[in-house]
mmCIF file of C-alpha atoms in Angstrom:
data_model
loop_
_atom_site.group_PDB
_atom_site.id
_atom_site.type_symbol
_atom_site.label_atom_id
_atom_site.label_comp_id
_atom_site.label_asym_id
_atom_site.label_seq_id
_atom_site.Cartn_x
_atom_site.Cartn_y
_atom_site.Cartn_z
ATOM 1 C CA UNK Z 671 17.097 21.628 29.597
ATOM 2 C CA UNK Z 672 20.613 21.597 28.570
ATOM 3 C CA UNK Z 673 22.648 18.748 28.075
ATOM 4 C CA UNK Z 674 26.621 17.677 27.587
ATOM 5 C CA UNK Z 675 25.997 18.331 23.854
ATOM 6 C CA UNK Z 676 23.882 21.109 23.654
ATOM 7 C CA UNK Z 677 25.854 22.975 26.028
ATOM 8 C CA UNK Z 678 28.374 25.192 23.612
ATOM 9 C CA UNK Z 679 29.717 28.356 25.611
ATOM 10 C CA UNK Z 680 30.600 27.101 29.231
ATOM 11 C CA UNK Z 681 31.756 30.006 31.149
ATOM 12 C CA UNK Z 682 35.078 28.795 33.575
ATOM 13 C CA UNK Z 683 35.386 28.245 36.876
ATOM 14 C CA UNK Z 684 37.881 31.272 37.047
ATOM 15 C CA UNK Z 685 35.500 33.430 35.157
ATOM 16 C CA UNK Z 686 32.270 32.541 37.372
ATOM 17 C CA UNK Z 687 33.966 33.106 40.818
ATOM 18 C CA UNK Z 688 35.034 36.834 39.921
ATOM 19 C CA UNK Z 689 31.736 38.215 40.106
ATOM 20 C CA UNK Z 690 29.232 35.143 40.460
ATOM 21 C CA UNK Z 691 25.739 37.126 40.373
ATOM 22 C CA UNK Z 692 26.623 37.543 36.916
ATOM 23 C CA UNK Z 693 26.364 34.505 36.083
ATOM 24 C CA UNK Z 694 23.088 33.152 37.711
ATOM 25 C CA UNK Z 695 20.948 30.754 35.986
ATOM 26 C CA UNK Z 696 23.896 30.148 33.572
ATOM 27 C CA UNK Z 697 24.522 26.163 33.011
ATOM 28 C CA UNK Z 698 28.509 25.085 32.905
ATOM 29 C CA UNK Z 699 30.184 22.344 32.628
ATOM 30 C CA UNK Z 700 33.043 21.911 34.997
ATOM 31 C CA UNK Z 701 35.411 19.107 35.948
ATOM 32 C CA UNK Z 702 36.476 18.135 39.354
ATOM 33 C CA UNK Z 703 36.776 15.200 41.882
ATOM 34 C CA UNK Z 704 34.113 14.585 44.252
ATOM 35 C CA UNK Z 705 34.768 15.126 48.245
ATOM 36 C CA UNK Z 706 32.174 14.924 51.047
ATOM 37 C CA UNK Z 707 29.676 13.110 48.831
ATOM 38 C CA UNK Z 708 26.256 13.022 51.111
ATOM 39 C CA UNK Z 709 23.431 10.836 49.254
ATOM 40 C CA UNK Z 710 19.596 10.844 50.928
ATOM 41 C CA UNK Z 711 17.029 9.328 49.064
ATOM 42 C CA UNK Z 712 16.913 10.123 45.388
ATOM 43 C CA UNK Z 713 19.376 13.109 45.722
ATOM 44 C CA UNK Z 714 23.235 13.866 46.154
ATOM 45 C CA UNK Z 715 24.931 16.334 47.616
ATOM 46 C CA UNK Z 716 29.037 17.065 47.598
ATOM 47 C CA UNK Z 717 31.804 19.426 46.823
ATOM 48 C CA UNK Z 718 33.519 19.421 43.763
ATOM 49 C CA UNK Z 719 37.098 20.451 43.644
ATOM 50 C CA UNK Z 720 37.322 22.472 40.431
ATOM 51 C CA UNK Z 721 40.164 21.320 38.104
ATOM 52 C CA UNK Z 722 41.478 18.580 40.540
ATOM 53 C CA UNK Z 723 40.268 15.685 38.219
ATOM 54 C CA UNK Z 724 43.921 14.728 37.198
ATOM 55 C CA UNK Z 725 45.444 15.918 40.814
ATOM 56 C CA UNK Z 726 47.461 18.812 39.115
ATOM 57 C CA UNK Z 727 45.620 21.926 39.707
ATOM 58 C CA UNK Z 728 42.660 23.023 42.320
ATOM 59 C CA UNK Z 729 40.786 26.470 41.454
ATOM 60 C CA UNK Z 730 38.387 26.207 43.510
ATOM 61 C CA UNK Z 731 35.729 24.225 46.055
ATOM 62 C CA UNK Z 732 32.166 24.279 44.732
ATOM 63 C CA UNK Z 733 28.924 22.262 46.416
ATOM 64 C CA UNK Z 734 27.090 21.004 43.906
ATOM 65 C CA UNK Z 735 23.669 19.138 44.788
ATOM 66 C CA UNK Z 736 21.467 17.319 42.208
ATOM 67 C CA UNK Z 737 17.885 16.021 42.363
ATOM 68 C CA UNK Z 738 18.944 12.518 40.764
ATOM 69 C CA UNK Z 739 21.008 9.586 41.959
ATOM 70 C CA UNK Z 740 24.276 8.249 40.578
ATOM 71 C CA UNK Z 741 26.652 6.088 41.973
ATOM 72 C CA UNK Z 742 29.601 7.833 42.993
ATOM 73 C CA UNK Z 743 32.115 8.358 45.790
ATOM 74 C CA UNK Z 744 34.430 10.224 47.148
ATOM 75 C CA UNK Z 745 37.799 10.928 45.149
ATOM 76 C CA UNK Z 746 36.017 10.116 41.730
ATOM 77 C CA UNK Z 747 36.860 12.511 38.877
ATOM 78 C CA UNK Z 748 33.464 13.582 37.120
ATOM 79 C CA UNK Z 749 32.383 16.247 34.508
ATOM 80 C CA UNK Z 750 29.180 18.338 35.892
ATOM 81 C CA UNK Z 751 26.572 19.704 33.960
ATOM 82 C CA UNK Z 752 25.089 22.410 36.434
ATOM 83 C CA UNK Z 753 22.980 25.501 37.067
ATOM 84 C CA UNK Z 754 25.093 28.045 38.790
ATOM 85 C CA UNK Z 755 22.885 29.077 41.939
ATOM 86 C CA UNK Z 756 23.803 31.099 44.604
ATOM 87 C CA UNK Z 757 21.970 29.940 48.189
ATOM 88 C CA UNK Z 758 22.744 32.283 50.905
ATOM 89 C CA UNK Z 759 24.733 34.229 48.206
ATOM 90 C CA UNK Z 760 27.660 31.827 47.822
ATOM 91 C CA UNK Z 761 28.376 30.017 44.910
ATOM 92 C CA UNK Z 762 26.661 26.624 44.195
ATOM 93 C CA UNK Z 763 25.821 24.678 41.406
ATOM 94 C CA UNK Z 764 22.305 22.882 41.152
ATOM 95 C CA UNK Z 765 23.892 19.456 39.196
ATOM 96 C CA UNK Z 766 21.770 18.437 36.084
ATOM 97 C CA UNK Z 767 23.684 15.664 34.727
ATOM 98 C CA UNK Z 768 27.398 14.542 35.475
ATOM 99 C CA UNK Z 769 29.536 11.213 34.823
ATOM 100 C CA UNK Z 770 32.644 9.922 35.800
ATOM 101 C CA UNK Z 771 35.955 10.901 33.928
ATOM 102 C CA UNK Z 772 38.384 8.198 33.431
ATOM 103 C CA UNK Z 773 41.951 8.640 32.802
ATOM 104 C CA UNK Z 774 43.927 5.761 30.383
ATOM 105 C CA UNK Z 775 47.191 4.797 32.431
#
């Protein structure tokens, strides 16, 4: 299993959402704030907004869901480490590890 620095060629966000079968099974690493975090159990669940971690750009909406808990919330700018998977044939990502990004003021 891949990690943040084993991880060398992460295909984009950009890239990914042209033709997203393509990519299946590939692990990226994409930044992002959270929105719509859900957490049950031992498990999260929420959208990532693709680029938005400095509240500049947003490429794209992604749900990521991971297996593991973390403490997060909502409008926190994280790095992902995920699986792209695509459930009902839209594009997910199955989370593997993430943390939060923090900016210097």
């Amino acid at each position: 299993m891949p990690d943040f620095t084993t991880v060398r060629d992460s295909f984009g966000f950009r890239e990914v959402a042209v033709d997203p079968p393509l990519y299946a099974g590939c692990f990226v690493v994409w930044r992002g704030k959270v929105a719509n975090l859900r957490v049950s159990g031992e498990a999260l669940s929420f959208d990532l907004l693709v680029g938005y971690e400095s509240q500049q750009q947003l490429h794209g909406v992604v749900p990521v869901s991971t297996t593991f808990a973390a403490e997060l919330a909502d409008g926190d700018a994280v790095e992902v480490l995920g699986r792209v998977a695509l459930p009902s044939g839209k594009l997910a990502l199955e989370g593997v590890s993430l943390h939060r990004l923090y900016s210097t003021p």
